PDB file of C-alpha atoms in Angstrom:
ATOM      1  CA  MET C   1       0.377  68.158 112.426  1.00 72.00           C
ATOM      2  CA  ASP C   2       1.902  68.155 108.946  1.00 76.00           C
ATOM      3  CA  GLU C   3      -1.072  66.180 107.638  1.00 83.00           C
ATOM      4  CA  GLY C   4      -3.461  68.742 109.123  1.00 88.00           C
ATOM      5  CA  TRP C   5      -1.749  71.683 107.452  1.00 89.00           C
ATOM      6  CA  THR C   6      -1.644  69.846 104.127  1.00 89.00           C
ATOM      7  CA  ARG C   7      -5.358  69.099 104.405  1.00 91.00           C
ATOM      8  CA  PHE C   8      -6.024  72.760 105.300  1.00 93.00           C
ATOM      9  CA  LEU C   9      -4.225  73.983 102.166  1.00 92.00           C
ATOM     10  CA  LEU C  10      -6.011  71.518  99.912  1.00 92.00           C
ATOM     11  CA  GLU C  11      -9.348  72.605 101.358  1.00 95.00           C
ATOM     12  CA  GLN C  12      -8.575  76.340 101.176  1.00 95.00           C
ATOM     13  CA  PHE C  13      -7.588  76.117  97.518  1.00 96.00           C
ATOM     14  CA  GLU C  14     -10.476  73.753  96.763  1.00 95.00           C
ATOM     15  CA  PHE C  15      -8.417  70.806  95.571  1.00 93.00           C
ATOM     16  CA  PRO C  16     -10.536  67.674  95.658  1.00 93.00           C
ATOM     17  CA  PHE C  17      -8.876  64.961  97.752  1.00 93.00           C
ATOM     18  CA  THR C  18      -9.624  61.686  99.443  1.00 93.00           C
ATOM     19  CA  ASN C  19      -8.083  60.200 102.566  1.00 90.00           C
ATOM     20  CA  VAL C  20      -6.623  56.817 101.736  1.00 92.00           C
ATOM     21  CA  GLN C  21      -6.411  54.173 104.453  1.00 88.00           C
ATOM     22  CA  ASP C  22      -3.649  51.573 104.765  1.00 90.00           C
ATOM     23  CA  ALA C  23      -5.941  48.732 103.650  1.00 90.00           C
ATOM     24  CA  GLU C  24      -6.649  50.425 100.308  1.00 94.00           C
ATOM     25  CA  ILE C  25      -2.963  51.063  99.698  1.00 95.00           C
ATOM     26  CA  LYS C  26      -2.081  47.461 100.565  1.00 95.00           C
ATOM     27  CA  ALA C  27      -4.778  46.220  98.151  1.00 96.00           C
ATOM     28  CA  GLY C  28      -2.935  47.844  95.241  1.00 95.00           C
ATOM     29  CA  ASP C  29      -4.154  49.123  91.868  1.00 96.00           C
ATOM     30  CA  LEU C  30      -3.883  52.698  93.145  1.00 97.00           C
ATOM     31  CA  ASN C  31      -3.605  54.147  89.649  1.00 97.00           C
ATOM     32  CA  ARG C  32      -7.231  53.187  89.021  1.00 97.00           C
ATOM     33  CA  ASN C  33      -8.456  55.803  91.529  1.00 96.00           C
ATOM     34  CA  TYR C  34      -5.595  58.235  92.114  1.00 97.00           C
ATOM     35  CA  ASP C  35      -3.219  60.467  90.186  1.00 96.00           C
ATOM     36  CA  VAL C  36      -1.271  61.766  93.190  1.00 96.00           C
ATOM     37  CA  LEU C  37      -0.491  60.402  96.649  1.00 96.00           C
ATOM     38  CA  VAL C  38       0.710  62.827  99.327  1.00 95.00           C
ATOM     39  CA  ILE C  39       2.470  61.439 102.392  1.00 94.00           C
ATOM     40  CA  PRO C  40       2.976  63.953 105.209  1.00 91.00           C
ATOM     41  CA  SER C  41       6.182  64.262 107.181  1.00 91.00           C
ATOM     42  CA  MET C  42       6.802  61.026 109.079  1.00 90.00           C
ATOM     43  CA  SER C  43       9.602  58.535 109.419  1.00 91.00           C
ATOM     44  CA  THR C  44       9.972  55.466 107.241  1.00 94.00           C
ATOM     45  CA  ALA C  45       9.220  53.305 110.298  1.00 94.00           C
ATOM     46  CA  ALA C  46       5.997  55.227 110.961  1.00 93.00           C
ATOM     47  CA  ILE C  47       4.903  54.802 107.336  1.00 95.00           C
ATOM     48  CA  VAL C  48       5.729  51.112 107.115  1.00 96.00           C
ATOM     49  CA  ASP C  49       5.065  49.898 110.678  1.00 95.00           C
ATOM     50  CA  GLY C  50       2.533  52.469 111.883  1.00 92.00           C
ATOM     51  CA  LEU C  51       1.130  52.627 115.393  1.00 89.00           C
ATOM     52  CA  LYS C  52       0.820  49.609 117.687  1.00 90.00           C
ATOM     53  CA  VAL C  53      -2.451  47.751 118.011  1.00 88.00           C
ATOM     54  CA  GLY C  54      -4.167  48.833 121.225  1.00 91.00           C
ATOM     55  CA  THR C  55      -2.725  52.352 121.223  1.00 91.00           C
ATOM     56  CA  VAL C  56      -5.195  53.725 118.649  1.00 88.00           C
ATOM     57  CA  PRO C  57      -8.551  52.653 117.207  1.00 87.00           C
ATOM     58  CA  PRO C  58      -8.105  49.459 115.128  1.00 84.00           C
ATOM     59  CA  GLN C  59      -8.559  51.173 111.756  1.00 78.00           C
ATOM     60  CA  TYR C  60      -5.523  53.362 112.504  1.00 81.00           C
ATOM     61  CA  ALA C  61      -3.213  50.645 113.860  1.00 86.00           C
ATOM     62  CA  GLY C  62      -0.370  49.218 111.813  1.00 90.00           C
ATOM     63  CA  GLY C  63       1.255  50.697 108.770  1.00 93.00           C
ATOM     64  CA  LEU C  64       1.595  49.980 105.085  1.00 95.00           C
ATOM     65  CA  GLY C  65       3.821  46.944 105.556  1.00 94.00           C
ATOM     66  CA  ASP C  66       5.652  45.356 102.651  1.00 96.00           C
ATOM     67  CA  ALA C  67       2.431  45.007 100.623  1.00 96.00           C
ATOM     68  CA  GLY C  68       1.811  48.753 100.860  1.00 96.00           C
ATOM     69  CA  VAL C  69       5.389  49.569  99.919  1.00 97.00           C
ATOM     70  CA  ARG C  70       5.062  47.353  96.818  1.00 97.00           C
ATOM     71  CA  SER C  71       1.755  49.020  95.983  1.00 98.00           C
ATOM     72  CA  ILE C  72       3.193  52.535  96.196  1.00 97.00           C
ATOM     73  CA  LYS C  73       6.201  51.500  94.124  1.00 97.00           C
ATOM     74  CA  ALA C  74       3.872  50.066  91.448  1.00 97.00           C
ATOM     75  CA  PHE C  75       1.775  53.261  91.576  1.00 97.00           C
ATOM     76  CA  VAL C  76       4.837  55.377  90.771  1.00 96.00           C
ATOM     77  CA  GLU C  77       6.162  52.956  88.147  1.00 96.00           C
ATOM     78  CA  ASN C  78       2.766  53.107  86.422  1.00 97.00           C
ATOM     79  CA  GLY C  79       2.858  56.907  86.154  1.00 96.00           C
ATOM     80  CA  GLY C  80       1.411  58.023  89.497  1.00 97.00           C
ATOM     81  CA  THR C  81       2.872  61.034  91.270  1.00 96.00           C
ATOM     82  CA  LEU C  82       4.137  60.589  94.825  1.00 96.00           C
ATOM     83  CA  VAL C  83       4.604  63.714  96.949  1.00 95.00           C
ATOM     84  CA  LEU C  84       6.614  63.144 100.120  1.00 94.00           C
ATOM     85  CA  LEU C  85       6.853  65.979 102.604  1.00 92.00           C
ATOM     86  CA  ASN C  86       9.920  66.653 104.744  1.00 88.00           C
ATOM     87  CA  HIS C  87      10.985  63.497 106.643  1.00 87.00           C
ATOM     88  CA  ALA C  88       8.800  61.259 104.476  1.00 92.00           C
ATOM     89  CA  THR C  89      11.311  61.813 101.662  1.00 92.00           C
ATOM     90  CA  LEU C  90      13.519  59.260 103.403  1.00 92.00           C
ATOM     91  CA  PHE C  91      10.849  56.620 102.718  1.00 95.00           C
ATOM     92  CA  ALA C  92      11.691  56.958  99.015  1.00 94.00           C
ATOM     93  CA  ILE C  93      15.356  56.278  99.749  1.00 92.00           C
ATOM     94  CA  ASP C  94      14.829  53.575 102.362  1.00 92.00           C
ATOM     95  CA  ARG C  95      12.054  51.555 100.730  1.00 95.00           C
ATOM     96  CA  LEU C  96      11.478  52.636  97.123  1.00 94.00           C
ATOM     97  CA  GLY C  97      15.064  52.572  95.909  1.00 91.00           C
ATOM     98  CA  VAL C  98      15.171  56.174  94.711  1.00 90.00           C
ATOM     99  CA  PRO C  99      18.817  56.796  93.686  1.00 89.00           C
ATOM    100  CA  VAL C 100      19.565  59.712  96.000  1.00 86.00           C
ATOM    101  CA  VAL C 101      21.347  60.041  99.315  1.00 83.00           C
ATOM    102  CA  ASP C 102      20.453  62.093 102.349  1.00 81.00           C
ATOM    103  CA  VAL C 103      23.543  64.257 102.691  1.00 76.00           C
ATOM    104  CA  LEU C 104      22.305  65.505 106.077  1.00 72.00           C
ATOM    105  CA  LYS C 105      21.759  62.098 107.687  1.00 72.00           C
ATOM    106  CA  ASP C 106      24.755  62.479 110.002  1.00 69.00           C
ATOM    107  CA  TYR C 107      24.061  66.153 110.716  1.00 66.00           C
ATOM    108  CA  ARG C 108      20.829  66.301 112.663  1.00 58.00           C
ATOM    109  CA  LEU C 109      19.987  68.548 115.548  1.00 57.00           C
ATOM    110  CA  PRO C 110      19.831  66.204 118.540  1.00 52.00           C
ATOM    111  CA  ASP C 111      16.305  65.780 119.875  1.00 54.00           C
ATOM    112  CA  ARG C 112      14.323  63.017 121.534  1.00 48.00           C
ATOM    113  CA  ARG C 113      13.964  61.079 118.264  1.00 55.00           C
ATOM    114  CA  GLN C 114      17.614  61.185 117.262  1.00 55.00           C
ATOM    115  CA  ALA C 115      20.836  59.782 118.597  1.00 56.00           C
ATOM    116  CA  ALA C 116      22.632  61.900 121.155  1.00 57.00           C
ATOM    117  CA  ASP C 117      25.881  61.351 119.225  1.00 60.00           C
ATOM    118  CA  ALA C 118      24.616  63.138 116.086  1.00 58.00           C
ATOM    119  CA  LYS C 119      27.241  65.420 114.605  1.00 61.00           C
ATOM    120  CA  PRO C 120      26.686  69.156 115.092  1.00 61.00           C
ATOM    121  CA  VAL C 121      25.149  71.033 112.209  1.00 60.00           C
ATOM    122  CA  GLU C 122      27.886  72.584 110.050  1.00 61.00           C
ATOM    123  CA  PHE C 123      25.657  74.835 108.001  1.00 58.00           C
ATOM    124  CA  ALA C 124      22.296  76.559 108.231  1.00 60.00           C
ATOM    125  CA  CYS C 125      19.320  76.108 105.948  1.00 61.00           C
ATOM    126  CA  PRO C 126      16.203  78.171 106.729  1.00 60.00           C
ATOM    127  CA  ALA C 127      12.869  76.325 106.796  1.00 56.00           C
ATOM    128  CA  ARG C 128      14.531  72.945 107.434  1.00 53.00           C
ATOM    129  CA  CYS C 129      15.089  72.136 103.784  1.00 52.00           C
ATOM    130  CA  SER C 130      15.798  68.578 102.670  1.00 51.00           C
ATOM    131  CA  GLY C 131      19.378  67.601 101.980  1.00 51.00           C
ATOM    132  CA  LEU C 132      18.891  65.113  99.163  1.00 51.00           C
ATOM    133  CA  SER C 133      21.410  64.651  96.401  1.00 50.00           C
ATOM    134  CA  SER C 134      21.395  62.355  93.375  1.00 50.00           C
ATOM    135  CA  THR C 135      24.099  59.714  93.239  1.00 48.00           C
TER     136      THR C 135
END
């Protein structure tokens, strides 16, 4: 859903954009064709591992894998801009080595994707803001 809303905004404000498939990211040399990559809200596992073969059409199965992670890291190191929305910000911590910590990682509202033993939320933040802090 997050990807759809992002696409809607880009279209409404007439920003030119291209959908990039996993294979192109894995191939590398992203700076040749792109200035900015936008990754919608999804978990690190969803970005890296993707959906299982047989559950979606073949072109949508799998994720970026280690090759894609290396390619995105090189893209950023070579001056590209990476925009990560909501939960995708954790990808930068988990796989790109960005020197920040998720100060909310132990304070999630329990839902079907999170552990039942998550600590209760001790503060409120409208619009589900990120809780990232530099180390």
